[in-house]
Coordinates of C-alpha atoms (C1' of nucleotides) in Angstrom, one line a residue:
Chain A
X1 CA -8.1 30.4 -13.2
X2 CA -8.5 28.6 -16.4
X3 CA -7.7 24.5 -16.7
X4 CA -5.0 23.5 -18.9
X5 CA -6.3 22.4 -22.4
X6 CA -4.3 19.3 -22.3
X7 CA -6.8 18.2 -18.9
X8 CA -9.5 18.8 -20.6
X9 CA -9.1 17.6 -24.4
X10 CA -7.5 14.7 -23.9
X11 CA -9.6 11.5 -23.8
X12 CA -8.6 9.2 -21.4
X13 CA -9.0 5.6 -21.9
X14 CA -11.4 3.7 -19.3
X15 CA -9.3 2.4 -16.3
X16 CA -6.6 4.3 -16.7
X17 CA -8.1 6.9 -14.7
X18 CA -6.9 5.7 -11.1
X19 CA -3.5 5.2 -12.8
X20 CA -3.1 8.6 -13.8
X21 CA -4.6 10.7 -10.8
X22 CA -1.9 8.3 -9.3
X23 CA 0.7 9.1 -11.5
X24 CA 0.4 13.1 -11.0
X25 CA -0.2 13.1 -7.5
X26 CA 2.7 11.1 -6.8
X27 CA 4.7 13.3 -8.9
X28 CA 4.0 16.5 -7.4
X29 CA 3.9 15.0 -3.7
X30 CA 7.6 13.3 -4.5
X31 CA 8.8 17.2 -6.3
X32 CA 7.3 19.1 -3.6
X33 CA 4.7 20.7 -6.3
X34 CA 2.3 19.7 -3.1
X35 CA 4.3 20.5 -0.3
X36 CA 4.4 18.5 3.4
X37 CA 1.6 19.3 5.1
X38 CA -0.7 21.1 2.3
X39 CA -4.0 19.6 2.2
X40 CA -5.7 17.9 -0.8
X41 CA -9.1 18.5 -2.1
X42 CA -10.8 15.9 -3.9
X43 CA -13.5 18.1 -5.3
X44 CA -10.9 20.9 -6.4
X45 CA -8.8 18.3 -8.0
X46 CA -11.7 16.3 -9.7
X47 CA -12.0 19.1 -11.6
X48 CA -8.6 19.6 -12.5
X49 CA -7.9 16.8 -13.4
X50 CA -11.6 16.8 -15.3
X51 CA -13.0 13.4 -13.3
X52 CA -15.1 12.2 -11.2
X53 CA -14.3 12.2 -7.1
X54 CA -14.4 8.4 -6.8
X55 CA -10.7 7.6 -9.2
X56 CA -9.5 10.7 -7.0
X57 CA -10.8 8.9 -3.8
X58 CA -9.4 5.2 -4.9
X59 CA -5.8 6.9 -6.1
X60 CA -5.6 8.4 -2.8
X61 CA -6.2 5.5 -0.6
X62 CA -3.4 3.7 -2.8
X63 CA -0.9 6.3 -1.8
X64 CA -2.2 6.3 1.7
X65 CA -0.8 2.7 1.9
X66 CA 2.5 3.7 0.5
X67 CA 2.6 6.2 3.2
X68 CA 2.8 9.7 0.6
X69 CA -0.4 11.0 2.3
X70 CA -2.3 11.0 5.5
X71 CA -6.0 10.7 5.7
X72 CA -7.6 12.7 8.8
X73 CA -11.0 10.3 9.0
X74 CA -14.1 12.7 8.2
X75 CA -11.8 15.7 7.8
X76 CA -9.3 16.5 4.9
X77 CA -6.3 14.3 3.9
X78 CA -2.8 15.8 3.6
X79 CA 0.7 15.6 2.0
X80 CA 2.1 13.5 4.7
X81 CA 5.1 15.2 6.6
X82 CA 8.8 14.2 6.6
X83 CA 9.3 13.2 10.6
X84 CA 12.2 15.0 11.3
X85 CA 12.5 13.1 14.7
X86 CA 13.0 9.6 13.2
X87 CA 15.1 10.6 10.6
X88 CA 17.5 7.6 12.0
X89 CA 15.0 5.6 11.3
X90 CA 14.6 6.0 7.6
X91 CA 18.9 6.3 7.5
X92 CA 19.0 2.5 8.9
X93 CA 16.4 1.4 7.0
X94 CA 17.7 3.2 3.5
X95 CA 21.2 2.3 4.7
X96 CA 20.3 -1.6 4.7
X97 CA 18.7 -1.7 1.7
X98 CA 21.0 -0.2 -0.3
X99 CA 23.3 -2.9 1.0
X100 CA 21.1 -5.6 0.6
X101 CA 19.7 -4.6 -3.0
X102 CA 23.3 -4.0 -4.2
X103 CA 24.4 -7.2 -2.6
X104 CA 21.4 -9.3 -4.6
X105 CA 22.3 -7.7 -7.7
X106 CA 26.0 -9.0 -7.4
X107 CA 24.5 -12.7 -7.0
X108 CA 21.5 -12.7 -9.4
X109 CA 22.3 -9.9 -12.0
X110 CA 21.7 -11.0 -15.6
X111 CA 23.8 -9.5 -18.9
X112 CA 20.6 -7.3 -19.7
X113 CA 20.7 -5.9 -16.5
X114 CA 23.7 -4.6 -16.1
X115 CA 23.2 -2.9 -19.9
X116 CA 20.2 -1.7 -18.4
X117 CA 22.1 -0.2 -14.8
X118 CA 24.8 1.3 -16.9
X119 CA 22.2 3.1 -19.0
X120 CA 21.1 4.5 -15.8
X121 CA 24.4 5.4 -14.5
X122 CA 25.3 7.5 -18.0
X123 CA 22.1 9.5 -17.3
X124 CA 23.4 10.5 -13.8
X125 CA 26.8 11.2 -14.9
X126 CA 25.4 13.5 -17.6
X127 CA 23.3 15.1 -15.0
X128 CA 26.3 15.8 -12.8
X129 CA 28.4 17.5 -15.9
X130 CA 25.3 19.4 -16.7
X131 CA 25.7 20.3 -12.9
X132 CA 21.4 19.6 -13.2
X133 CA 20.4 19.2 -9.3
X134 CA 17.1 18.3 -9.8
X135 CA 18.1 15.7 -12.7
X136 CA 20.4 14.5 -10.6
X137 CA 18.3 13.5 -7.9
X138 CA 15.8 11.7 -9.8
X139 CA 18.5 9.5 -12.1
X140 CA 20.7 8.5 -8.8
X141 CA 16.8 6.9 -7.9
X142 CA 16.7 5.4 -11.3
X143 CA 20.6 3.8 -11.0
X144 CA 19.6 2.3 -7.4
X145 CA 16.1 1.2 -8.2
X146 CA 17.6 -0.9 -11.7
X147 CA 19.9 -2.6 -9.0
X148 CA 17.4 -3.6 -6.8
X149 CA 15.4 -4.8 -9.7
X150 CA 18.4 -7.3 -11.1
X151 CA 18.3 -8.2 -7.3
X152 CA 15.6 -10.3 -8.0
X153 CA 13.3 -9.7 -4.5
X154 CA 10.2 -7.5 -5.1
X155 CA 9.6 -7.3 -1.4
X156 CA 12.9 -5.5 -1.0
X157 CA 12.5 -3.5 -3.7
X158 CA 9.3 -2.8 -2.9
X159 CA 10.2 -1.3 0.2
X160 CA 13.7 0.3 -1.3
X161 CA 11.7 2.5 -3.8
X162 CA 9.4 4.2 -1.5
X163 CA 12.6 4.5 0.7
X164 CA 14.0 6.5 -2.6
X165 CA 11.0 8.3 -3.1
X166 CA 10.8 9.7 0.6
X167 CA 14.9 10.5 -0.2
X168 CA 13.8 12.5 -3.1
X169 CA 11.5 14.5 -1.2
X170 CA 14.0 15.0 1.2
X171 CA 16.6 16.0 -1.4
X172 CA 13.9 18.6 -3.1
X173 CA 13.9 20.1 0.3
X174 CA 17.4 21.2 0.8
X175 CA 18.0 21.7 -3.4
X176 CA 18.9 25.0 -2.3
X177 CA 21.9 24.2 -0.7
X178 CA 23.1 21.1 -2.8
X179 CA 26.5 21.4 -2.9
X180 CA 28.0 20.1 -6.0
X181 CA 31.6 19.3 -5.2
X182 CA 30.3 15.9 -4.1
X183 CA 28.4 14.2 -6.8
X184 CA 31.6 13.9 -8.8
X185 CA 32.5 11.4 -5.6
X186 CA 29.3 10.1 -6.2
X187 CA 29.7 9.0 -10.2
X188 CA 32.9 6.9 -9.1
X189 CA 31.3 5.5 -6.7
X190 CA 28.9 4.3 -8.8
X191 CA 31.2 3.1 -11.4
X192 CA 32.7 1.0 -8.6
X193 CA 29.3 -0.6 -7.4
X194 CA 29.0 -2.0 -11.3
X195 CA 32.4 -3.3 -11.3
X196 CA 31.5 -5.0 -8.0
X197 CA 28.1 -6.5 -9.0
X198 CA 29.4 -7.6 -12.8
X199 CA 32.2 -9.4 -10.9
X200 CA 29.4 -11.2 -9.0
X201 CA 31.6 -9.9 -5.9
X202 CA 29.1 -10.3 -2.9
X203 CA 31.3 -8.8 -0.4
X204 CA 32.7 -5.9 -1.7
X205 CA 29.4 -5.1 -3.3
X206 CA 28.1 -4.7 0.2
X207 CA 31.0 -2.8 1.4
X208 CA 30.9 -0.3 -1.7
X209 CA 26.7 0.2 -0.9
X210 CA 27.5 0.3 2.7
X211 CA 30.0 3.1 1.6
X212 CA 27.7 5.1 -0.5
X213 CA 24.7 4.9 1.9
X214 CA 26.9 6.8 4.7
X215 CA 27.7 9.1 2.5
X216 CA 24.9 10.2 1.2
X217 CA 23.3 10.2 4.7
X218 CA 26.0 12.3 5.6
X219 CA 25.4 14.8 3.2
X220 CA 21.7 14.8 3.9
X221 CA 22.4 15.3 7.4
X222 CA 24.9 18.5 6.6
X223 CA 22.3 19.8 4.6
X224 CA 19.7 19.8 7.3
X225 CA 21.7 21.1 10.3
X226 CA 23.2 23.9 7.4
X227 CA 20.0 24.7 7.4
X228 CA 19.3 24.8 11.2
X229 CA 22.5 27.2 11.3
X230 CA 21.4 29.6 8.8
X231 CA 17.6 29.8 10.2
X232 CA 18.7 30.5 13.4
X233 CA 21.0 32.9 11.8
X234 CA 18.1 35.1 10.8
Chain B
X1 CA -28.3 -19.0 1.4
X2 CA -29.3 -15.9 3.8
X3 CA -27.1 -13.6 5.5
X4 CA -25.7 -13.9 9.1
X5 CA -27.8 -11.5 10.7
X6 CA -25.2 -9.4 12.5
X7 CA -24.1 -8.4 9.3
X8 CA -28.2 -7.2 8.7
X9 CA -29.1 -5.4 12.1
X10 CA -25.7 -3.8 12.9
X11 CA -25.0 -0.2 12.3
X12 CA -21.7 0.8 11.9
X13 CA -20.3 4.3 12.1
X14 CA -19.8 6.4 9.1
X15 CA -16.2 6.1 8.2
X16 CA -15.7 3.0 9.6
X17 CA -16.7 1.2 6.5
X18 CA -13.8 0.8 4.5
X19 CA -12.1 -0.3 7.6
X20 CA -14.9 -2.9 7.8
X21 CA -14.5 -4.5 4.7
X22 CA -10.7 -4.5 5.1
X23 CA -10.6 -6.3 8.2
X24 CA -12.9 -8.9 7.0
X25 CA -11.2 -9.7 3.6
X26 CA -7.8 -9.3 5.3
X27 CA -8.9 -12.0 7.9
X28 CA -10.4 -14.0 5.2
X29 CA -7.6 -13.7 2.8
X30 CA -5.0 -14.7 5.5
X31 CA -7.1 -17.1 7.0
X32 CA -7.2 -18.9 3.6
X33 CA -11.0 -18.6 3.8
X34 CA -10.6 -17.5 0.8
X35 CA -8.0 -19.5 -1.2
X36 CA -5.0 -18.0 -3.6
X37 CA -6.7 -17.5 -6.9
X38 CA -10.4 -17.1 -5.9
X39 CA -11.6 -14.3 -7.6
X40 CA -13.9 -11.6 -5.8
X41 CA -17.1 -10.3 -7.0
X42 CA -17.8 -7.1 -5.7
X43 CA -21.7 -7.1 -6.1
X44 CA -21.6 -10.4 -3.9
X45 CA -19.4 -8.8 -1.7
X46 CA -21.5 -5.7 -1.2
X47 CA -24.7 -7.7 -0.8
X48 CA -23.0 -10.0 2.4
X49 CA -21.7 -7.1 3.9
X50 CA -24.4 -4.9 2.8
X51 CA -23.1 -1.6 1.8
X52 CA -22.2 -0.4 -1.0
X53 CA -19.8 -1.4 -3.9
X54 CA -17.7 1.9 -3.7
X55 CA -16.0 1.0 0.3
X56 CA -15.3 -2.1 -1.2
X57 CA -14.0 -0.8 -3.8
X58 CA -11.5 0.9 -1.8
X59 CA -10.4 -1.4 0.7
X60 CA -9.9 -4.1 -2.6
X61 CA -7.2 -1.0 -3.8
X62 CA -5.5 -0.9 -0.4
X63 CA -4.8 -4.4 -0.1
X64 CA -4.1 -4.7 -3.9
X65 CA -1.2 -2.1 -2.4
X66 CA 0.1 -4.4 0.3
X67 CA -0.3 -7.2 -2.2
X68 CA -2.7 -9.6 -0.8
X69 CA -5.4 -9.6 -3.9
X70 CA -4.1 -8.7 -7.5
X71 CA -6.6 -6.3 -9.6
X72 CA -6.5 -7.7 -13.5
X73 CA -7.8 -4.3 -15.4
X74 CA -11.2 -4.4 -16.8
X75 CA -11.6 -7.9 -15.4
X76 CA -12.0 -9.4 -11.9
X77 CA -9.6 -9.1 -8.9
X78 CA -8.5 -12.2 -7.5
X79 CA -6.5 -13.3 -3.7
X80 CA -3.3 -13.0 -4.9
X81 CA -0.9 -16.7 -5.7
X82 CA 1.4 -18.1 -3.7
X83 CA 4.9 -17.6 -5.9
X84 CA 6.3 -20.9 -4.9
X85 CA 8.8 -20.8 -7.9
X86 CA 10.5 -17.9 -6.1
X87 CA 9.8 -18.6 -2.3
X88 CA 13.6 -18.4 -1.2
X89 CA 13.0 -14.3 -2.6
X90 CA 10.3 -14.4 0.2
X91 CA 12.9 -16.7 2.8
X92 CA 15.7 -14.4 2.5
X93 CA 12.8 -11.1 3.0
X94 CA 11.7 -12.8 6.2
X95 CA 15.0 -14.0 7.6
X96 CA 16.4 -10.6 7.4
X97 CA 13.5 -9.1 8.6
X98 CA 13.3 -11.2 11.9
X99 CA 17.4 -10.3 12.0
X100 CA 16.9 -6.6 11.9
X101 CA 13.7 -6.1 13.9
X102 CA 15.3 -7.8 16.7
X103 CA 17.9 -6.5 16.8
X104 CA 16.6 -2.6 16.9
X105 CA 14.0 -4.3 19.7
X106 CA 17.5 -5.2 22.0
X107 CA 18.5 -1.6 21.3
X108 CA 15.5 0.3 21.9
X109 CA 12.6 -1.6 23.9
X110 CA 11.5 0.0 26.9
X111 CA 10.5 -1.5 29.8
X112 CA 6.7 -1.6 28.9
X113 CA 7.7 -3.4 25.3
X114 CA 9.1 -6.1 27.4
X115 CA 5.6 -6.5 29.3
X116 CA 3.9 -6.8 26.0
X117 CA 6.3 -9.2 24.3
X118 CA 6.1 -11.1 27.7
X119 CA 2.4 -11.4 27.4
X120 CA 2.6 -12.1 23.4
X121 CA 5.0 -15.6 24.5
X122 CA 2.7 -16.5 27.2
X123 CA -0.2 -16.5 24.5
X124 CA 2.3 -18.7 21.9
X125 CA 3.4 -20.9 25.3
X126 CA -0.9 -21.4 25.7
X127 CA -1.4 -22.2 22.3
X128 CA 1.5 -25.1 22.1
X129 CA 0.2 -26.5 25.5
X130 CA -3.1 -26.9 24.1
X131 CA -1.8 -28.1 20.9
X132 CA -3.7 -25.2 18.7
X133 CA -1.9 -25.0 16.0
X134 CA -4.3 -22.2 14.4
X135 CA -3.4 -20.3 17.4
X136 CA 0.0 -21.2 17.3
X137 CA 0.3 -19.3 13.7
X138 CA -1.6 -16.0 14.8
X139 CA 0.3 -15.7 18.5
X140 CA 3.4 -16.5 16.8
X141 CA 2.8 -13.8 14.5
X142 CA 1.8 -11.9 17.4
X143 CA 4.6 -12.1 19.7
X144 CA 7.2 -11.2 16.5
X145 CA 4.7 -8.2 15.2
X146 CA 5.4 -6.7 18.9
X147 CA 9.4 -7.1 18.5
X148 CA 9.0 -5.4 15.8
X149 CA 7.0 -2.5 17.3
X150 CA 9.8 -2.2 20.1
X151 CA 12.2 -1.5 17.3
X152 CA 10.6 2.1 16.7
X153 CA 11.5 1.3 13.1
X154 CA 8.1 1.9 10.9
X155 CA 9.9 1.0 8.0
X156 CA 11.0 -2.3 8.6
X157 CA 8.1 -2.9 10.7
X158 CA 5.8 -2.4 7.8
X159 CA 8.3 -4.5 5.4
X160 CA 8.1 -7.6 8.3
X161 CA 3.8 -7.4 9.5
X162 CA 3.1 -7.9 5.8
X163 CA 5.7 -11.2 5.6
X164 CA 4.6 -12.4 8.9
X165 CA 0.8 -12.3 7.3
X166 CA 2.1 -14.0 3.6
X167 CA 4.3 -16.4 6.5
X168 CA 0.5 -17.1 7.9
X169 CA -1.1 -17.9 4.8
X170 CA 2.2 -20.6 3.8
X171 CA 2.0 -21.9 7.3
X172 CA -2.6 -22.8 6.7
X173 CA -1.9 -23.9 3.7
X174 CA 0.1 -27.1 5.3
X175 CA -1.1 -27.1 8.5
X176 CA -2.6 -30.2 7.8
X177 CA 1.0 -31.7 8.1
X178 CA 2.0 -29.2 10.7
X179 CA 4.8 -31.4 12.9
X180 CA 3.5 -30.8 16.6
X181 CA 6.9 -31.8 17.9
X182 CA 9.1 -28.7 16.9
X183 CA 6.9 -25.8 18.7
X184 CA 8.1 -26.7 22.1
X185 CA 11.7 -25.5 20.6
X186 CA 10.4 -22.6 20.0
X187 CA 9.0 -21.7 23.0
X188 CA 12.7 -22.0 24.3
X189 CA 14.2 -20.2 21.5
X190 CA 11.3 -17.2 21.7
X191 CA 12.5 -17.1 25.7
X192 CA 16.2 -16.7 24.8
X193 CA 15.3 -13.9 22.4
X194 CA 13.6 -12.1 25.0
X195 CA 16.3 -12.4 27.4
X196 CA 18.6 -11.3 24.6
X197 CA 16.9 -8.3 24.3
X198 CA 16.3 -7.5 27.7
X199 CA 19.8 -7.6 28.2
X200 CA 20.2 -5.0 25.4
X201 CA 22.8 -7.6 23.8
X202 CA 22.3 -6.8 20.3
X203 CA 24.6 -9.4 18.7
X204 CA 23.2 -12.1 20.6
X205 CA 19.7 -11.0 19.6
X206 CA 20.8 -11.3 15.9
X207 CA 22.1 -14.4 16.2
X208 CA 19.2 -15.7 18.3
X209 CA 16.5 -14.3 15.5
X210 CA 18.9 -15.5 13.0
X211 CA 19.0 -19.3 14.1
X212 CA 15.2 -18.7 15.0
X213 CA 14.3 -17.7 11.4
X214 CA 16.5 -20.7 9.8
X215 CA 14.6 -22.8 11.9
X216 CA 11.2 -21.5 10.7
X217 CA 12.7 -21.4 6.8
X218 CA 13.6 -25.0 7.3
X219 CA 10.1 -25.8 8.7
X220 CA 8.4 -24.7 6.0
X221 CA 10.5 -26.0 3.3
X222 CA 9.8 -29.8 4.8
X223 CA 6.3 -29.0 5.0
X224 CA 6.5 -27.9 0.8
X225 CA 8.4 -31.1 0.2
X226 CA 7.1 -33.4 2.5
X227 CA 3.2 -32.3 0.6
X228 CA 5.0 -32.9 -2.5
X229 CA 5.8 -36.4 -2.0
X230 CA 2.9 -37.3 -0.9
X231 CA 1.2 -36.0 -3.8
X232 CA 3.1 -37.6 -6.4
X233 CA 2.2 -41.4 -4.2
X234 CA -0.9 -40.5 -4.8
Chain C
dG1 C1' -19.5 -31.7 -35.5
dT2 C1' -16.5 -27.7 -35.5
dC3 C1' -15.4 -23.1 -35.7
dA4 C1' -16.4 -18.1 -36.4
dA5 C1' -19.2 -14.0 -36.1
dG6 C1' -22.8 -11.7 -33.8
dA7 C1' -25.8 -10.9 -29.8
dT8 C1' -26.4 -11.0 -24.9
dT9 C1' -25.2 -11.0 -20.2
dC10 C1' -22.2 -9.8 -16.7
dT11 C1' -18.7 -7.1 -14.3
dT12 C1' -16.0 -3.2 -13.9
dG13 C1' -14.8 1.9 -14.0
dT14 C1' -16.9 6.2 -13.6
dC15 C1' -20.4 9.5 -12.5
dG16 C1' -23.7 12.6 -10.0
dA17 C1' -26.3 13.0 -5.8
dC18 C1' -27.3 12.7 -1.0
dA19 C1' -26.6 12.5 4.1
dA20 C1' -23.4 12.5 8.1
dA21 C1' -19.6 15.0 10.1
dT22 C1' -16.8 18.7 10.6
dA23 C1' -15.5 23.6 10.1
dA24 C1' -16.8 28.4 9.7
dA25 C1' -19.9 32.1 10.5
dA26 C1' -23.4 34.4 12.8
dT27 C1' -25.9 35.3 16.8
dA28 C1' -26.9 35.6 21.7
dC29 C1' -25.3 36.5 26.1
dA30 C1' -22.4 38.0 30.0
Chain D
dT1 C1' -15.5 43.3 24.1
dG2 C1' -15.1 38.4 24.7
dT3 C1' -17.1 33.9 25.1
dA4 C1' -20.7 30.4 24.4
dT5 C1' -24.2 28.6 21.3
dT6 C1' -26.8 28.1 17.4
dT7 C1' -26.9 28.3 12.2
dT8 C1' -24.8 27.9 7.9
dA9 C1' -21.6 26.0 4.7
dT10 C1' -18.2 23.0 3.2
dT11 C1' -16.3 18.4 2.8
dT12 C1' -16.3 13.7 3.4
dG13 C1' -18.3 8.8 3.1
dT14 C1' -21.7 6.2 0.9
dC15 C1' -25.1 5.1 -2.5
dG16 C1' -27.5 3.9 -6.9
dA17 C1' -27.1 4.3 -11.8
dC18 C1' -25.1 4.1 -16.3
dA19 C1' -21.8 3.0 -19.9
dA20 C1' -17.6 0.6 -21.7
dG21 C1' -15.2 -4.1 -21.9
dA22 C1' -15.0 -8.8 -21.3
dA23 C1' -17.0 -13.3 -21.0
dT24 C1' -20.6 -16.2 -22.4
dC25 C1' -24.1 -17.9 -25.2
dT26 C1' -26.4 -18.3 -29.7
dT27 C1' -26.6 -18.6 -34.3
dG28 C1' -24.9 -19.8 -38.8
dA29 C1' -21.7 -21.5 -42.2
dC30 C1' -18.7 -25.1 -43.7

DNA sequence: GTCAAGATTCTTGTCGACAAATAAAATACA
DNA sequence: TGTATTTTATTTGTCGACAAGAATCTTGAC
């Protein structure tokens, strides 16, 4: 198997390297290009990506900390699996944080922002019309993550994105069986959340998130036991 | 200066390395051993703990990730600043924080959590009877990290252990003017929390954490102010 | 004496190599 | 044939070295 020219041509400027092993592992660990589970070698990918183990090394520790990968000490480190289990778990804490995000972007939005989150929500709209799945998923993580950001409170958002990003990888999962009635639901919904936050109106900001988040849980958890139905089906 | 010996003679596994040099700069960083804003050489570091630059290297990224140093590219990392222009950011983080991981603890301790959390408030109760305030800060942290743990909820958990360590390094930074009068409330108010939760009454646990976090908020904010004043009389 | 350009030193980012640890394969034995 | 044990091979963790940038020092012009 040949390398891609771009990998190899392209000169990389010094210290971008981590950045960008970063960057594409992220990616493909967040679209399920590296499934959960699959194992990552460093030597295999150095040359790939045409580097040197050590950025590879360094960029995998970082996404360690964010939880994206596992590291098995002296063996090889994997695609971290989605913990079916605790799913609750990640539904309170995505639940809250939509509430709380949405509910410090009511209070501390500026004018910019909220140019800024209606960009956002025009991208998802046009994603739903183009009845895109995948497109969809990843500009509904764009709208939330520009609230959180006019919220104001990095260690929320900090917490709130890689609460999206584990979302995302859920969504991939179940693409199959996305069901496209609902997102129409979802771009009102939306519009309602900006009407909320540009009328700095705490409450019903909250409410509206709160809304939204069961929701969407919902429809993850339909997907999922859909799923269970039609595997025990076969 | 020469080196402590330990550091010389022992040998440490293979693989425990990183861990090493993670542990010590997170103690040291928290500790305020080494200041906000002190910058870290990494040949110096590798010479005192005597391995290599690359294990430091890595441990530096990981807590660059939970945000204790900050890495300026092509330059030096330094321990990352206090933000004290946008403390209330970090107020409202910890105050829900304490909220929601005590209330998950109410709802999902087992009987073995309350053991632990028992023993965590006899080592805060020691440490206010022996006037420690040092040891105050850590079993504090402590007995609140292990709430946390009963909550099952990694998310928040993870979200609250690295605002209890960022509460640590506000609370050494004026622990000079630590008031030794308030602690003893706190011992009373930690007791009620644990009763709270052994009684699985969720509400009153939320309102207990809640009242128990304005209390530390407040605390803290005197200390700021109180060091304020006295620098300006000066 | 002050400022700018060039040279030098220092630090970081990256690399290739080696040794310990694990996994896989091969062999011996029942 | 199946299992235990040794041997081989692969992969990780660590090391020393080198080159690109940045900071510092030196020199020179005004």
């Amino acid at each position: 198997m040949s390398q891609s020219p771009a990998a190899q041509t392209t000169e990389r400027k010094r210290g971008s390297g981590v950045k960008f092993v970063y960057d594409v592992l992220r990616d493909e660990i967040i679209d399920l290009v590296l499934p959960p589970g699959s194992p990552i070698d460093e030597i295999q990918l150095a040359e790939r990506l045409s580097m040197s183990r050590t950025p590879i090394r360094e960029a995998l520790v970082r996404l360690a900390g964010e939880g994206l990968v596992t590291t098995l000490p002296n063996r090889s480190t994997v695609v971290s699996n989605i913990d079916f289990l605790n799913l609750h778990t990640f539904f309170d804490a995505l639940t809250l944080m939509y509430r709380v995000t949405t509910r410090l972007a009511a209070e501390y939005h500026t004018p910019e922002d909220l140019d800024i989150i209606r960009a956002r929500q025009a991208d998802f709209a046009r994603a739903v019309e183009a009845q895109d799945a995948l497109a969809m998923i990843a500009t509904n993580r764009e709208f939330h993550a520009e609230i959180a950001n006019a919220g104001r409170n990095p260690y929320f958002a900090g917490l709130f994105y890689r609460l999206l990003d584990e979302g995302r990888r859920l969504l991939r999962l179940y693409y199959s069986s996305f069901d496209d009635r609902l997102p129409q639901r979802y771009v009102t919904e939306h519009e309602e959340i900006i009407a909320a936050i540009a009328a700095r109106d705490v409450a019903r900001a909250d409410k509206l998130a709160s809304e939204h988040a069961d929701q969407i849980v919902r429809q993850i958890q339909n997907m999922i036991s859909r799923d269970r139905r039609q595997r025990i089906e076969l």
